[in-house]
XYZ file of C-alpha atoms in Angstrom:
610
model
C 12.240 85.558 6.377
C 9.774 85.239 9.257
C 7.801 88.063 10.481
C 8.613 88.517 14.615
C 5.932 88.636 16.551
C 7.130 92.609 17.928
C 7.371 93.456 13.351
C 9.906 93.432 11.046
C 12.136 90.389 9.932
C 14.457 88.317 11.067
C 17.163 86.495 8.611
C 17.513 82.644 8.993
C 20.132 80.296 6.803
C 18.381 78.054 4.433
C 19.606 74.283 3.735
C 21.301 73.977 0.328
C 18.554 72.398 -1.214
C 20.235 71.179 -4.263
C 22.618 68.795 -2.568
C 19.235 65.948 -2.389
C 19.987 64.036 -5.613
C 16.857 61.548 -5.565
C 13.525 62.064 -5.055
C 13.313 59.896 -2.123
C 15.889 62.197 -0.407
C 13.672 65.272 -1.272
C 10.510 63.922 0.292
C 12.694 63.010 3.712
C 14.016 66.943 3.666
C 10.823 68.166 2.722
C 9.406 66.209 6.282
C 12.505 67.532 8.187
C 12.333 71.403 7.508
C 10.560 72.096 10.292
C 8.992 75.824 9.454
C 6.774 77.772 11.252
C 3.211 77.778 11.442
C 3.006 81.153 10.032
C 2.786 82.215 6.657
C 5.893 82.346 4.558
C 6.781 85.994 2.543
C 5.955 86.165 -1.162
C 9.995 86.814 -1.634
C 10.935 83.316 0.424
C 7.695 80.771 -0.891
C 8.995 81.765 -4.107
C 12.903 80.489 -3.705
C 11.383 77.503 -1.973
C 9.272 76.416 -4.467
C 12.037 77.053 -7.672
C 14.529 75.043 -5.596
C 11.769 72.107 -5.362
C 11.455 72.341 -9.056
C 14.738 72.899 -9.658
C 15.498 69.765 -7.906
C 12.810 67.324 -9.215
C 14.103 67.863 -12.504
C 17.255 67.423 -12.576
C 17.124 63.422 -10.746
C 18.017 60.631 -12.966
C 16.747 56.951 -12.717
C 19.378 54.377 -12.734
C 19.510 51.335 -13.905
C 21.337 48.165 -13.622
C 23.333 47.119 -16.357
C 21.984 44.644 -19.177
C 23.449 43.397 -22.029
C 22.471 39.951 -22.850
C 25.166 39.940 -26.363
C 27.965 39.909 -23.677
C 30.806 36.940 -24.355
C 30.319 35.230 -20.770
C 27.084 35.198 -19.997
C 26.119 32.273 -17.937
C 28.479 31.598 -14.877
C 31.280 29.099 -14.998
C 29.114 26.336 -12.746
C 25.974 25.918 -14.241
C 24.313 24.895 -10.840
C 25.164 27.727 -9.388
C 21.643 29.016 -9.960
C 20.044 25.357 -8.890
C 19.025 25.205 -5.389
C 21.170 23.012 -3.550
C 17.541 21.461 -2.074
C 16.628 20.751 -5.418
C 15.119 17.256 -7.023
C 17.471 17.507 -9.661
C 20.178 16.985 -7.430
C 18.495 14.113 -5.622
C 17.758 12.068 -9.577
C 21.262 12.787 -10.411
C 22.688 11.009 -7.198
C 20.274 8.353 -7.424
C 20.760 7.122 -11.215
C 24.358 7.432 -10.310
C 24.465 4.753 -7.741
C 22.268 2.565 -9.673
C 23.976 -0.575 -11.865
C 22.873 -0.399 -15.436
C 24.902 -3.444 -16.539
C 21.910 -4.620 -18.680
C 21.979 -1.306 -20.346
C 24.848 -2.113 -22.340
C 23.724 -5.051 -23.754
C 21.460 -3.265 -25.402
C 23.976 -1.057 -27.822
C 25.610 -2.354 -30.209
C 30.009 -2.238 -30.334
C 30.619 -1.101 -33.605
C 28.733 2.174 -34.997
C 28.292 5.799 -34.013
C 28.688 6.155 -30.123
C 25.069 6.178 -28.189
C 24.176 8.804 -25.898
C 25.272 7.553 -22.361
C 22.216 5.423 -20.790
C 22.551 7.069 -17.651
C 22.002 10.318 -19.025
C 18.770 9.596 -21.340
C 17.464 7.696 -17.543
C 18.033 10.881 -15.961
C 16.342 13.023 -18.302
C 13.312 10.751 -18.900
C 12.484 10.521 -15.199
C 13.326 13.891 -14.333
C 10.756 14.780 -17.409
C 8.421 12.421 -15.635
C 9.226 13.859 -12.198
C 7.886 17.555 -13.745
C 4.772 16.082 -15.511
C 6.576 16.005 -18.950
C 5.517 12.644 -20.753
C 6.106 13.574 -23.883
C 9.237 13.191 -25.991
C 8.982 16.561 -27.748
C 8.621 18.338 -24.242
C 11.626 16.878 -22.739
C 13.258 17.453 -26.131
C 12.469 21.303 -25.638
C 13.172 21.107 -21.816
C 17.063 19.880 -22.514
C 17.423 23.322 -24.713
C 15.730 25.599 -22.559
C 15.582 24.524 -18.893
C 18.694 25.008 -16.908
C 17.776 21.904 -14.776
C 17.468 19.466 -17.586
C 20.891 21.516 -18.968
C 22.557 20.500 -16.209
C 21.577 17.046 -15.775
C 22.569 15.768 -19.313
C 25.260 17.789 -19.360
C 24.695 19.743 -22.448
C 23.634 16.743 -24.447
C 20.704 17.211 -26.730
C 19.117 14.470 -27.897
C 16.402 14.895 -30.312
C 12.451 13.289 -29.696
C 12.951 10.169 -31.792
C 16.225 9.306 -29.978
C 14.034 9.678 -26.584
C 11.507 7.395 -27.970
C 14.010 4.954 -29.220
C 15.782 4.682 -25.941
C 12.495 4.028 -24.071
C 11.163 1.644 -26.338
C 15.108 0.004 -26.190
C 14.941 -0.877 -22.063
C 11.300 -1.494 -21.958
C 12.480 -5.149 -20.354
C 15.185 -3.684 -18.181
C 13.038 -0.521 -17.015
C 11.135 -2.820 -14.621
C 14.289 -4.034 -12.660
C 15.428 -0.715 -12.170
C 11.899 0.111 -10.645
C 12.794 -2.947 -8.233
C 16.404 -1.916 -7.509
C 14.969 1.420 -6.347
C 12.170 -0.261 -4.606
C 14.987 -2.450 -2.744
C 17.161 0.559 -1.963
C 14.410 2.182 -0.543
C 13.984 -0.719 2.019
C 17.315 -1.042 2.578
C 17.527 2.830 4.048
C 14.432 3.243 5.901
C 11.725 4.613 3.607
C 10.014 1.411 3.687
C 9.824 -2.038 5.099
C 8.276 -4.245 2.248
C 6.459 -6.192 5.426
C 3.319 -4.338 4.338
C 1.600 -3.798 1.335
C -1.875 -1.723 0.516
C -3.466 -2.914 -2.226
C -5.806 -1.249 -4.720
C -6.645 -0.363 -7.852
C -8.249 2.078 -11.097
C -9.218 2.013 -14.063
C -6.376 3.968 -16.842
C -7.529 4.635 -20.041
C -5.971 3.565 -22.781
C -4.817 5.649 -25.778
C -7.093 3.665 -28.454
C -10.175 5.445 -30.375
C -13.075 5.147 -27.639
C -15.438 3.869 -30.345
C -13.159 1.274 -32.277
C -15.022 -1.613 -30.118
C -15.056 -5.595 -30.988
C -17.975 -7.248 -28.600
C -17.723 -11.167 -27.455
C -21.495 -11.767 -28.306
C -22.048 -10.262 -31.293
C -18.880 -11.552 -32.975
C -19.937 -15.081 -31.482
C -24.066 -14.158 -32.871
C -22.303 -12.919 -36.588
C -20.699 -16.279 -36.988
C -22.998 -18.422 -36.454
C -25.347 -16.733 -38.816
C -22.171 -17.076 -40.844
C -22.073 -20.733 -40.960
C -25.671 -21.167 -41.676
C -25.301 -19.333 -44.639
C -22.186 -21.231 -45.722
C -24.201 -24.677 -44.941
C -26.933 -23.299 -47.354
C -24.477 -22.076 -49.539
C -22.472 -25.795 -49.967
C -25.842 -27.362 -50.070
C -26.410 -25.115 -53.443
C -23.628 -25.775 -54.701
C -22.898 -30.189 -54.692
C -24.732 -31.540 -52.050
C -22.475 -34.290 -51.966
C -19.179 -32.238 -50.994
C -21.387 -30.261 -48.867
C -21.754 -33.885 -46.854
C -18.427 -35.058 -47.098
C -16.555 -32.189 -46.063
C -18.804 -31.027 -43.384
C -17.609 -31.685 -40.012
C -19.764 -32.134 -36.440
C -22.723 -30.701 -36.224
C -24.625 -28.972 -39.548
C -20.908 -28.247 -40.817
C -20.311 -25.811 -37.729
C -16.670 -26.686 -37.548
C -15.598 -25.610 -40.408
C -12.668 -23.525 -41.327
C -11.746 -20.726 -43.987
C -8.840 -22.807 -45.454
C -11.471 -25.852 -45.848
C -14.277 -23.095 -47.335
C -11.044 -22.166 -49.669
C -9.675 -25.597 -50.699
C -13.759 -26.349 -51.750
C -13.659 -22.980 -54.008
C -10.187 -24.094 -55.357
C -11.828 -27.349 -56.437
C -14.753 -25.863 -57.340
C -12.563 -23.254 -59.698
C -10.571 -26.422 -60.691
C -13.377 -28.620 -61.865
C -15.370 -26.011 -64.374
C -11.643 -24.604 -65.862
C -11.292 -28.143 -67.024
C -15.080 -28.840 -67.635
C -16.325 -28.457 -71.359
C -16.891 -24.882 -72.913
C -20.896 -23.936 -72.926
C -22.676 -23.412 -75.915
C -25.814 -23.794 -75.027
C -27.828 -20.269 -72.988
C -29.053 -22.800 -70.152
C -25.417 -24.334 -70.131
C -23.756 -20.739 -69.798
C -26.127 -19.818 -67.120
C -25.694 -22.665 -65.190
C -21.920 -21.798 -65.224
C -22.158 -18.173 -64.681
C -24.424 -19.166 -61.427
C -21.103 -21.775 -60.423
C -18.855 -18.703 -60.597
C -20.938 -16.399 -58.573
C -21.367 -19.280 -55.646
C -17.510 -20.013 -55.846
C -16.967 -15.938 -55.122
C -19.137 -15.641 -52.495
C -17.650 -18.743 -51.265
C -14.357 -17.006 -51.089
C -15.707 -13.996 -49.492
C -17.199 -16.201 -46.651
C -14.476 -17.799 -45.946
C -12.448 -14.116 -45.941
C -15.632 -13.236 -43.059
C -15.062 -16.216 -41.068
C -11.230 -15.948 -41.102
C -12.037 -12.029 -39.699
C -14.674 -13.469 -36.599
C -12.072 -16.342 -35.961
C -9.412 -13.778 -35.619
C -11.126 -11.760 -33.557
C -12.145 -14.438 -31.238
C -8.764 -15.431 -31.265
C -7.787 -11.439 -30.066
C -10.125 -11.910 -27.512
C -9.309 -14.552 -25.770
C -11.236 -15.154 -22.419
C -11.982 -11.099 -22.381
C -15.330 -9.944 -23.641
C -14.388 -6.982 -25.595
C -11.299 -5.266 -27.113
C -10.509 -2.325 -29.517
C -9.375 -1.978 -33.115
C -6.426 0.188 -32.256
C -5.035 -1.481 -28.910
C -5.973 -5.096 -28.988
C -4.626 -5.150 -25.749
C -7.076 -2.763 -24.313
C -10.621 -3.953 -22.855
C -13.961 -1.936 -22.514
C -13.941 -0.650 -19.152
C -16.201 1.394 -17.184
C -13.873 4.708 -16.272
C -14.824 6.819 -12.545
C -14.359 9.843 -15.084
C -17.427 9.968 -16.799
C -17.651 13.469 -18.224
C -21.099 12.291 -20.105
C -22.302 10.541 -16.509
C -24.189 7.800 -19.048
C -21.696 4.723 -17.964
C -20.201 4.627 -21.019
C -17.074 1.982 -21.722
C -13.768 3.239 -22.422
C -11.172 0.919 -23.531
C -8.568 0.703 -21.154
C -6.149 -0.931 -18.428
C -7.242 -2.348 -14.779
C -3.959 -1.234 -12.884
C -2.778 -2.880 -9.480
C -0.448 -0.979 -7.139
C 0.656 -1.978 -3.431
C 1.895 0.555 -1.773
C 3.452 1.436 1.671
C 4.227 5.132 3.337
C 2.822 6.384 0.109
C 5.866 4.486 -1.981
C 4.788 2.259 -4.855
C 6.365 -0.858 -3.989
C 4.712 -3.134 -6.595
C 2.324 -2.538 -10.037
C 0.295 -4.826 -12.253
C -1.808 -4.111 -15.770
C -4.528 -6.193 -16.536
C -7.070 -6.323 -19.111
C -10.432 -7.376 -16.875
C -12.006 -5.135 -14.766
C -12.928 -7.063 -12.012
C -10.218 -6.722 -8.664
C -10.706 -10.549 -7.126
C -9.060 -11.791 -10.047
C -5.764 -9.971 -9.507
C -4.708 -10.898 -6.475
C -2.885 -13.337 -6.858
C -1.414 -12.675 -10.104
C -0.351 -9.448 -7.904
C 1.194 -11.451 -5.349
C 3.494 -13.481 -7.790
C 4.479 -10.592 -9.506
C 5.432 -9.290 -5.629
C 7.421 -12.742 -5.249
C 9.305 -12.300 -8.701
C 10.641 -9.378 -7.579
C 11.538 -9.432 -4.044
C 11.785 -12.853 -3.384
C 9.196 -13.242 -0.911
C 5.795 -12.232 0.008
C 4.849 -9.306 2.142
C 3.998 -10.648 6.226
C 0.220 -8.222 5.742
C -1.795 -7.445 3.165
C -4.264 -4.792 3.578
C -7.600 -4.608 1.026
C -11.099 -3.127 0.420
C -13.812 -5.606 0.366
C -13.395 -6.007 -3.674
C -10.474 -8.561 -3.202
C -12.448 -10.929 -0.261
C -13.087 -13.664 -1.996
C -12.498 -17.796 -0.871
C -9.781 -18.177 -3.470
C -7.658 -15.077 -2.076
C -8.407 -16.194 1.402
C -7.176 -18.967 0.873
C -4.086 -18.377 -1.164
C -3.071 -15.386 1.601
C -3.684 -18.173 4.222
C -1.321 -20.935 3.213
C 1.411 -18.482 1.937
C 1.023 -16.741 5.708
C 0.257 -14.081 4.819
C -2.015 -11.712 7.617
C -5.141 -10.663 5.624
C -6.539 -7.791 6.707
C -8.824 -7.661 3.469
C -12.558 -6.794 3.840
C -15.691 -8.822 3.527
C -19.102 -7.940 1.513
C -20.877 -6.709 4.379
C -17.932 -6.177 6.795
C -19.072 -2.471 7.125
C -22.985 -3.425 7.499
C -21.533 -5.400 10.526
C -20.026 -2.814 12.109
C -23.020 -0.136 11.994
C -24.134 0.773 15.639
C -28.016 -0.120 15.036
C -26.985 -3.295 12.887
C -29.356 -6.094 13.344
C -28.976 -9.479 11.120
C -31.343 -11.042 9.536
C -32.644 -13.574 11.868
C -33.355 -15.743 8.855
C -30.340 -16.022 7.038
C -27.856 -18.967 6.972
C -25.381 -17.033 8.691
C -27.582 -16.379 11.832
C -28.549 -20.161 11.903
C -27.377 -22.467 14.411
C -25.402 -24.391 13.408
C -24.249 -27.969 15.004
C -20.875 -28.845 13.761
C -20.983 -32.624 15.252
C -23.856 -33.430 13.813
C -23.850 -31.222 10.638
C -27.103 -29.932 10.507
C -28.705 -26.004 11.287
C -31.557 -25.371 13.377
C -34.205 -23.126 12.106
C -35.700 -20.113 13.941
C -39.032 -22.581 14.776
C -36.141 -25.080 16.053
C -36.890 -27.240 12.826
C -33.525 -29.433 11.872
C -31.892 -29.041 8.710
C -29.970 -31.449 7.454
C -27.426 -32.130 5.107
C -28.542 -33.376 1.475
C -25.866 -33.004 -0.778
C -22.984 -30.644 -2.002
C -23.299 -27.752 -4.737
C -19.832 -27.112 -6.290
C -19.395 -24.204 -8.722
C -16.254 -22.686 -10.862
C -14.887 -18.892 -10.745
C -13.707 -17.156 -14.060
C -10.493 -17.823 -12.800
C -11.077 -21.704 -12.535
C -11.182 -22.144 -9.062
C -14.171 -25.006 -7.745
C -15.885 -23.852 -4.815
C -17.815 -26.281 -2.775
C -20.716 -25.670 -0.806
C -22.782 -27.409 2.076
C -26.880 -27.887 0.993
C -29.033 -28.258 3.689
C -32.846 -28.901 3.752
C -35.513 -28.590 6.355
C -37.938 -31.435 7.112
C -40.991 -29.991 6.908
C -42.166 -26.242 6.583
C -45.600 -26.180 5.342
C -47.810 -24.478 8.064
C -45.120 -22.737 9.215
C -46.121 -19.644 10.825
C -43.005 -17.865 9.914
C -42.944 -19.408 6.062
C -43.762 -16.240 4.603
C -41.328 -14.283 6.342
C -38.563 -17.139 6.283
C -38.732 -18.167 2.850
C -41.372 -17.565 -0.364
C -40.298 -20.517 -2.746
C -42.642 -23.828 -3.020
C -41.720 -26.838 -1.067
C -39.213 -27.187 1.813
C -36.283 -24.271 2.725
C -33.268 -24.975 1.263
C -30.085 -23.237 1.856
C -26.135 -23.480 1.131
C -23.415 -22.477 2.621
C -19.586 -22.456 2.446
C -18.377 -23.192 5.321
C -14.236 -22.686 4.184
C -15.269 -18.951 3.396
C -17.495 -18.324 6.798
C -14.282 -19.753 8.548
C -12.142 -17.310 6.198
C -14.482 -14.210 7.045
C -14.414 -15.167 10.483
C -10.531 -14.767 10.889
C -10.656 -11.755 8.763
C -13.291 -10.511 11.080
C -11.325 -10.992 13.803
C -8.019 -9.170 12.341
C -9.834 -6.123 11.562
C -11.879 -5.293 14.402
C -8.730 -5.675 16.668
C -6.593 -2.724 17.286
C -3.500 -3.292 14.736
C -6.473 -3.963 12.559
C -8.067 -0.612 13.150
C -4.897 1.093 12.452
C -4.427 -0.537 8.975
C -8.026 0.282 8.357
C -7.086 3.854 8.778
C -3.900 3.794 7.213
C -5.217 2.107 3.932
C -7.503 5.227 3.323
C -4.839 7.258 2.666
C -2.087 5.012 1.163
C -3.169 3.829 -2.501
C -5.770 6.229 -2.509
C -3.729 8.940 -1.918
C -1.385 7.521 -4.747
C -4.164 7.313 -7.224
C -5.003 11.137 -6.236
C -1.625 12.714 -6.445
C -1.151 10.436 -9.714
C -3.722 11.976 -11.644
C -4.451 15.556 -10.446
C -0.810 16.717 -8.881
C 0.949 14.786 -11.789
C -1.816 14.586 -14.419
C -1.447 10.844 -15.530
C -4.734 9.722 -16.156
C -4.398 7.944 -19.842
C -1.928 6.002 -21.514
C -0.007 7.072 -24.224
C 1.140 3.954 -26.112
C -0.248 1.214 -27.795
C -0.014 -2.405 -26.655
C 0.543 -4.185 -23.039
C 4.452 -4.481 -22.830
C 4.583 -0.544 -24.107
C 2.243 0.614 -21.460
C 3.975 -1.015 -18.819
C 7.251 0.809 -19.230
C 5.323 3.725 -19.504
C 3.821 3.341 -16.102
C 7.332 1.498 -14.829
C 9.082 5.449 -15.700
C 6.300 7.074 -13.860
C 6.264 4.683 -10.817
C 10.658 5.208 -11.155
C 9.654 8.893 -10.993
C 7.077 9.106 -8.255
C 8.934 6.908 -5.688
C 12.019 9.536 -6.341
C 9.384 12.826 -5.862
C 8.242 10.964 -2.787
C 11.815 10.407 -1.103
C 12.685 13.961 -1.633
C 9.654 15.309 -0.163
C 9.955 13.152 2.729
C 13.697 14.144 3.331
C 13.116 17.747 2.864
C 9.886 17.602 5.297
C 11.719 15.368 7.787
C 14.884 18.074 7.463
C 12.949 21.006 8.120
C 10.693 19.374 10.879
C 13.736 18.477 12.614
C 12.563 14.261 12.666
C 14.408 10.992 12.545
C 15.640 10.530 9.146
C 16.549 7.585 7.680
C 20.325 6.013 8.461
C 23.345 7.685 6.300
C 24.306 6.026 3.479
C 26.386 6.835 0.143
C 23.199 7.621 -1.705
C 20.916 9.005 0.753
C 23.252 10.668 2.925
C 24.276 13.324 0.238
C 20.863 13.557 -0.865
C 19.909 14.706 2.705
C 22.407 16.591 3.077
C 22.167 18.251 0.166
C 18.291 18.907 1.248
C 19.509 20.096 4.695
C 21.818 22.940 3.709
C 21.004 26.332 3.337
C 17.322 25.348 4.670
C 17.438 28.587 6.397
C 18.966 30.788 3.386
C 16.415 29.014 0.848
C 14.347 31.974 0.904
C 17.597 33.770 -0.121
C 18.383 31.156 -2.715
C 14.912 31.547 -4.328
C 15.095 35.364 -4.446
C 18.892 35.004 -6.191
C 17.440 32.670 -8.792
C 14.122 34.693 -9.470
């Protein structure tokens, strides 16, 4: 009831209240009663506010239905709930198309059927793919994830039959990497005309403080042999001089230290009993050389082993012999400290491993070419460019690069110092000498003439001789410009190589030119980028085997597994951006179709599977 403005009351019909069911409802009919400004009667407020009441609590919350005991409970596809843009999908057609021929030499006929190679491939790269490395996790993935589910079909093998099977096609592993690599030229990723080289430092899975060191194994056994010497003089200076071979007996070995003790052992066993004290103290004194004899020999066979271990390397540790002390970029204690590990070798191109390479010294100029015949093994042919950092410009790459024709654009030393805007050379250095090339002689800044005197030749690690030109000025004492030329006694003398100036010189050339600048810009972000997205996005920065030929395959899944990441993030980028993908084919074509559909329902997808 509303009071009229004249007095009295007029009667209006109230909504039935009770037909709003939900609270929702109520607080939309509570906006659209439009009353009056005026006050409400006592009689009317009161009905209002009972109905409100009234109303509030008698809703009920729904829910939706849930009963996870129910007989079906997962839907007859199992991808139903996988995105059809997926990875999964991508590995599945991939394997598929791949030939595993020399997997099935690997099985045996007769016995309990193996798990299906093409399964456990699928499972260990996808595991790879998602940062699973482990056996145990992709164990627990194939029970619980309903990609993994999918992809092996239901099969669950168990983390020693994951091991086994990787350890099994450690050999064949690296040809499927190559058969991928191959397919990936052969649609359009790549080109293989190109490669980016670089490389890290992986550490290895061995105890960090297990080291052997070259020069104090070499230091141990020579005081070794000194002591044996001594010790063979003690005991019959006449074997001592018989047996002893080269130099002070420095050649012997610990089955000629242990055919002397046998002798030795031999001689007082048939030798008269002792009766005398002197006699029986003599003897004992025999037997305590002939022991220590043995446990020389047991020393020297340990330091010859070791040597033997490692090779031309200059350390190695207990638990990975294969493994060589290394310093790591992550240095947690910032002191330097060695780490054993690997120095691995990647060339890559549009961000796609095309080619990798472990090896156990830490310097880059020695890879090279061991990195190019490893490219040649598996492709049949060398790549028409090579791009490289200044770590790999050395006369023996040069030169190999040069007469396989290959286009080096690989850096210099001082390539960048060159390029500097305020860069001034030395005036006094070889390089900014003039140089007559008819009559082989340089010209120093006081116009002095240096001739030739002789040649200085010199051998890498690797072996290689390099030769270089010595020249010698006539005369520089009271030279004005001595001190500032030159500090040693006598006349300047200076060498050069004139094979690597002529190298640097083309190099020079290749990289200051335009195609030159653009590989100079693209190699920043090629095996870099790898190296970055390897061990932060996919967290693989140690090994996790023992031994060379184990951490290969290791690195051969990963490299599998990355290249197949990479081609589906550049299909589903190039899908969505609308750009030229790469020509249809039986492999690629579903796998970009398959990342092209439903691209604008996949927020819809998402939302289902959530």
């Amino acid at each position: 009831c509303f009071p009229e403005k004249q007095g009295g009351c007029i009667k209006i019909p109230i909504r039935p209240l009770f037909l709003i069911s939900s609270r929702k409802g109520l607080h939309r009919m509570k906006q659209s009663l439009d009353f009056p400004k005026p006050r409400l009667c006592p009689v009317t407020k009161v009905l209002y506010l009972y109905n409100i009441k009234f109303i509030y609590m008698s809703a009920k919350i729904h829910f939706r239905d849930y009963n996870p005991k129910q007989t079906v409970l997962f839907p007859q596809r199992l991808d139903k709930d996988i995105a059809g843009n997926d990875p999964v999908r991508v590995v599945d057609t991939v394997i598929d198309n791949l030939r595993l021929e020399q997997f099935h030499k690997l099985y045996k006929e007769r016995g309990r059927s193996p798990y299906h190679p093409k399964m456990m491939l699928k499972a260990v790269i996808y595991g790879y793919m998602n940062n699973l490395y482990s056996c145990r996790k992709i164990e627990s993935a194939l029970k619980r994830d309903i990609h993994f589910i999918w992809l092996a079909g239901y099969e669950r093998p168990d983390f020693n039959t994951i091991n086994r099977f990787r350890n099994r096609v450690k050999e064949e592993i690296n040809h499927i990497f190559t058969l991928l690599v191959i397919m990936l030229a052969e649609k359009g990723f790549i080109t293989l005309d190109v490669e980016y080289i670089d490389g890290t430092k992986i550490e290895s899975k061995a105890n960090r403080y297990t080291f052997v060191w070259r020069k104090s194994t070499e230091k141990n056994r020579v005081k070794l042999m000194a002591k044996i010497k001594a010790l063979l003089e003690q005991i019959d200076e006449a074997m001592a001089q018989e047996n002893a071979q080269g130099d002070n007996g420095q050649n012997f070995t610990p089955s000629d230290l242990m055919a002397i003790a046998d002798e030795l052992n031999r001689s007082l066993r048939e030798g008269p009993e002792p009766v005398t004290k002197e006699e029986k103290r003599h003897r004992k004194e025999k037997e305590r050389q002939v022991k220590q004899l043995k446990e020389h020999a047991g020393k020297l066979d340990e330091y010859d082993e070791k040597l033997r271990i490692l090779g031309d390397r200059n350390s190695y540790s207990k638990t990975d012999h294969d493994a060589t002390f290394m310093r790591m970029k992550e240095d947690a204690m910032n002191n330097g400290q060695t780490k054993p590990g690997y120095n691995l070798q990647i060339g890559t191109e549009n961000q796609f491993i095309l080619d990798f390479g472990l090896f156990q010294f830490p310097g880059d100029p020695f890879t090279m070419i061991p990195f190019f015949n490893s490219f040649a093994e598996r492709y049949h042919g060398l790549p028409d460019k090579a791009v490289a950092d200044s770590g790999y410009g050395s006369e023996e790459n040069y030169r190999f690069m040069e007469e396989a024709g290959i286009a080096a654009y690989v850096k210099y030393n001082w390539f960048h110092r060159e390029q500097r805007m305020h860069y001034e050379p030395n005036p006094f250095s070889p390089q900014s000498l003039y140089y007559n090339a008819e009559g082989d002689y340089y010209v120093c800044p006081m116009g002095q003439h240096m001739e030739r005197i002789g040649t200085a030749r010199s051998k890498t690690e690797n072996g290689y001789v390099t030769e270089s030109a010595r020249y010698k000025a006539r005369r520089c004492e009271g030279c004005p410009l001595r001190g500032s030329c030159f500090k040693a006694k006598g006349d300047r003398i200076i060498e050069v190589n004139h094979r690597l100036d002529e190298y640097r010189r083309k190099a020079r050339e290749r990289l200051t030119s335009e195609e030159g600048i653009r590989h100079r810009g693209r190699r920043c972000i090629e095996p870099e980028a790898v190296f970055g997205q390897m061990k932060y996005d996919m967290a693989y920065k140690r090994f996790r085997h023992f031994g060379m030929d184990k951490v290969k395959m290791d690195f051969a899944f990963f490299a599998i597994a990355f290249n197949i990441k990479k081609m589906c993030s550049t299909m589903a980028r190039r899908a969505i951006n609308g750009g030229n993908c790469p020509k249809q084919n039986p492999i690629t074509g579903i796998a970009i179709i398959l990342y092209a559909k439903n691209q604008k329902n996949e927020g819809n997808s998402q939302n289902m599977a959530a």
